[in-house]
Amino acid sequence: MRKLLLALLFSAPLWVLGQGFQVNLQGQKQIGMAGAGSALALDEASIFFNPGAVTFLEKNSISAGVNPLLFKSAFKQNGSNITENVKNKIAPPFEAYAVWGPKSNKWKLGLGVYTPFGGLVDWGNDWSGRYALTSLNLKAIYFQPTLSVKITDRIGIGAGFVY
């Protein structure tokens, strides 16, 4: 029995499917590192990932990016062989960051404008769930002014407000 439960537990990620609205596409370098650079001062996207690292950026700079997403969803009713699919549409989540501060690097100001959540779904008017939902266009645009202060050569703290 234990072996069966253990096998089911380890196979769970293979058969559990989920769909949400979080879009983890903030910063091109972070995307390239699969988010593993959160503790590093890679670029201006540190405003989102680690505001304390912003003070360790060497120069004042601006960065921006767009990452097109193609949302695909399918629905199959219990007891039916028909699979219904959404119409393919592209959502353009974006990010833009600016960092400014004196050359002494004692402190830096930053501003981030990004979309951490979003979704675009269009099932059309003929699908079986049309009375619950036909389309969804969810956009969350965040504005984050940030201040970062260098405490030591290796420690910085930062804070920002998200609007």
PDB file of C-alpha atoms in Angstrom, residues 20-121:
ATOM      1  CA  GLY A  20      -4.015  30.281 -14.281  1.00  0.00           C
ATOM      2  CA  PHE A  21      -3.428  33.915 -15.041  1.00  0.00           C
ATOM      3  CA  GLN A  22       0.118  34.474 -13.768  1.00  0.00           C
ATOM      4  CA  VAL A  23       2.555  35.557 -16.472  1.00  0.00           C
ATOM      5  CA  ASN A  24       6.178  35.107 -15.360  1.00  0.00           C
ATOM      6  CA  LEU A  25       7.779  37.115 -18.144  1.00  0.00           C
ATOM      7  CA  GLN A  26       9.403  40.027 -16.322  1.00  0.00           C
ATOM      8  CA  GLY A  27      12.876  40.711 -17.701  1.00  0.00           C
ATOM      9  CA  GLN A  28      14.530  39.131 -20.707  1.00  0.00           C
ATOM     10  CA  LYS A  29      17.631  37.937 -18.823  1.00  0.00           C
ATOM     11  CA  GLN A  30      15.459  36.435 -16.088  1.00  0.00           C
ATOM     12  CA  ILE A  31      13.417  34.584 -18.701  1.00  0.00           C
ATOM     13  CA  GLY A  32      16.650  33.226 -20.185  1.00  0.00           C
ATOM     14  CA  MET A  33      17.747  32.005 -16.749  1.00  0.00           C
ATOM     15  CA  ALA A  34      14.287  30.598 -15.903  1.00  0.00           C
ATOM     16  CA  GLY A  35      14.033  32.969 -12.932  1.00  0.00           C
ATOM     17  CA  ALA A  36      17.186  31.581 -11.314  1.00  0.00           C
ATOM     18  CA  GLY A  37      18.836  35.011 -11.196  1.00  0.00           C
ATOM     19  CA  SER A  38      16.439  36.526  -8.673  1.00  0.00           C
ATOM     20  CA  ALA A  39      19.209  37.045  -6.108  1.00  0.00           C
ATOM     21  CA  LEU A  40      21.502  38.685  -8.661  1.00  0.00           C
ATOM     22  CA  ALA A  41      21.565  42.216 -10.015  1.00  0.00           C
ATOM     23  CA  LEU A  42      21.216  41.100 -13.627  1.00  0.00           C
ATOM     24  CA  ASP A  43      19.417  44.093 -15.083  1.00  0.00           C
ATOM     25  CA  GLU A  44      16.622  46.577 -14.511  1.00  0.00           C
ATOM     26  CA  ALA A  45      14.094  43.757 -13.937  1.00  0.00           C
ATOM     27  CA  SER A  46      15.559  43.531 -10.426  1.00  0.00           C
ATOM     28  CA  ILE A  47      12.899  46.133  -9.630  1.00  0.00           C
ATOM     29  CA  PHE A  48      10.410  43.245  -9.842  1.00  0.00           C
ATOM     30  CA  PHE A  49      12.528  40.333  -8.598  1.00  0.00           C
ATOM     31  CA  ASN A  50      14.789  41.875  -5.943  1.00  0.00           C
ATOM     32  CA  PRO A  51      14.545  45.637  -5.272  1.00  0.00           C
ATOM     33  CA  GLY A  52      17.559  45.485  -2.939  1.00  0.00           C
ATOM     34  CA  ALA A  53      19.772  44.464  -5.860  1.00  0.00           C
ATOM     35  CA  VAL A  54      18.913  47.576  -7.893  1.00  0.00           C
ATOM     36  CA  THR A  55      21.589  49.606  -6.094  1.00  0.00           C
ATOM     37  CA  PHE A  56      24.246  47.199  -7.420  1.00  0.00           C
ATOM     38  CA  LEU A  57      23.465  47.967 -11.066  1.00  0.00           C
ATOM     39  CA  GLU A  58      26.483  49.759 -12.500  1.00  0.00           C
ATOM     40  CA  LYS A  59      24.777  52.431 -14.580  1.00  0.00           C
ATOM     41  CA  ASN A  60      21.516  54.249 -15.128  1.00  0.00           C
ATOM     42  CA  SER A  61      19.492  52.435 -17.740  1.00  0.00           C
ATOM     43  CA  ILE A  62      16.155  51.616 -19.319  1.00  0.00           C
ATOM     44  CA  SER A  63      14.898  48.283 -20.607  1.00  0.00           C
ATOM     45  CA  ALA A  64      11.672  47.121 -22.220  1.00  0.00           C
ATOM     46  CA  GLY A  65      10.318  43.943 -23.693  1.00  0.00           C
ATOM     47  CA  VAL A  66       7.223  42.283 -25.135  1.00  0.00           C
ATOM     48  CA  ASN A  67       6.569  38.550 -24.922  1.00  0.00           C
ATOM     49  CA  PRO A  68       3.654  37.391 -27.100  1.00  0.00           C
ATOM     50  CA  LEU A  69       1.597  34.583 -25.560  1.00  0.00           C
ATOM     51  CA  LEU A  70      -0.676  32.204 -27.408  1.00  0.00           C
ATOM     52  CA  PHE A  71      -3.375  30.892 -25.075  1.00  0.00           C
ATOM     53  CA  LYS A  72      -4.662  27.419 -25.863  1.00  0.00           C
ATOM     54  CA  SER A  73      -7.401  25.687 -23.907  1.00  0.00           C
ATOM     55  CA  ALA A  74      -9.584  22.679 -24.575  1.00  0.00           C
ATOM     56  CA  PHE A  75     -12.769  21.431 -22.928  1.00  0.00           C
ATOM     57  CA  LYS A  76     -14.292  17.966 -23.051  1.00  0.00           C
ATOM     58  CA  GLN A  77     -17.593  17.288 -21.305  1.00  0.00           C
ATOM     59  CA  ASN A  78     -17.978  14.122 -19.249  1.00  0.00           C
ATOM     60  CA  GLY A  79     -19.537  11.401 -21.352  1.00  0.00           C
ATOM     61  CA  SER A  80     -18.800  13.166 -24.632  1.00  0.00           C
ATOM     62  CA  ASN A  81     -16.252  12.520 -27.356  1.00  0.00           C
ATOM     63  CA  ILE A  82     -16.304  16.145 -28.539  1.00  0.00           C
ATOM     64  CA  THR A  83     -13.392  18.395 -27.588  1.00  0.00           C
ATOM     65  CA  GLU A  84     -13.982  22.123 -27.864  1.00  0.00           C
ATOM     66  CA  ASN A  85     -11.057  24.528 -28.304  1.00  0.00           C
ATOM     67  CA  VAL A  86     -10.628  28.253 -27.857  1.00  0.00           C
ATOM     68  CA  LYS A  87      -9.996  30.508 -30.822  1.00  0.00           C
ATOM     69  CA  ASN A  88      -6.274  31.222 -31.060  1.00  0.00           C
ATOM     70  CA  LYS A  89      -5.496  34.772 -29.991  1.00  0.00           C
ATOM     71  CA  ILE A  90      -2.238  36.422 -28.990  1.00  0.00           C
ATOM     72  CA  ALA A  91      -1.818  38.426 -25.773  1.00  0.00           C
ATOM     73  CA  PRO A  92       1.138  40.817 -25.537  1.00  0.00           C
ATOM     74  CA  PRO A  93       2.368  41.021 -21.909  1.00  0.00           C
ATOM     75  CA  PHE A  94       5.069  43.654 -21.608  1.00  0.00           C
ATOM     76  CA  GLU A  95       7.587  45.070 -19.179  1.00  0.00           C
ATOM     77  CA  ALA A  96       9.482  48.347 -18.967  1.00  0.00           C
ATOM     78  CA  TYR A  97      11.999  49.351 -16.308  1.00  0.00           C
ATOM     79  CA  ALA A  98      14.076  52.459 -15.640  1.00  0.00           C
ATOM     80  CA  VAL A  99      16.843  52.834 -13.037  1.00  0.00           C
ATOM     81  CA  TRP A 100      18.507  56.099 -12.022  1.00  0.00           C
ATOM     82  CA  GLY A 101      20.913  57.098  -9.272  1.00  0.00           C
ATOM     83  CA  PRO A 102      24.225  58.833  -8.567  1.00  0.00           C
ATOM     84  CA  LYS A 103      27.496  57.271  -9.689  1.00  0.00           C
ATOM     85  CA  SER A 104      28.420  56.581  -6.056  1.00  0.00           C
ATOM     86  CA  ASN A 105      25.814  53.767  -6.088  1.00  0.00           C
ATOM     87  CA  LYS A 106      24.751  54.520  -2.505  1.00  0.00           C
ATOM     88  CA  TRP A 107      21.124  54.555  -3.650  1.00  0.00           C
ATOM     89  CA  LYS A 108      19.075  54.109  -6.810  1.00  0.00           C
ATOM     90  CA  LEU A 109      15.543  54.938  -7.861  1.00  0.00           C
ATOM     91  CA  GLY A 110      13.615  52.679 -10.169  1.00  0.00           C
ATOM     92  CA  LEU A 111      10.291  52.489 -11.913  1.00  0.00           C
ATOM     93  CA  GLY A 112       8.790  49.296 -13.248  1.00  0.00           C
ATOM     94  CA  VAL A 113       5.684  48.994 -15.415  1.00  0.00           C
ATOM     95  CA  TYR A 114       4.796  45.382 -16.138  1.00  0.00           C
ATOM     96  CA  THR A 115       2.003  42.825 -16.533  1.00  0.00           C
ATOM     97  CA  PRO A 116       2.334  39.983 -14.004  1.00  0.00           C
ATOM     98  CA  PHE A 117      -1.172  38.629 -14.662  1.00  0.00           C
ATOM     99  CA  GLY A 118      -3.291  38.365 -17.749  1.00  0.00           C
ATOM    100  CA  GLY A 119      -5.335  36.113 -19.924  1.00  0.00           C
ATOM    101  CA  LEU A 120      -7.059  36.054 -23.270  1.00  0.00           C
ATOM    102  CA  VAL A 121      -9.687  33.431 -24.040  1.00  0.00           C
TER     103      VAL A 121
END
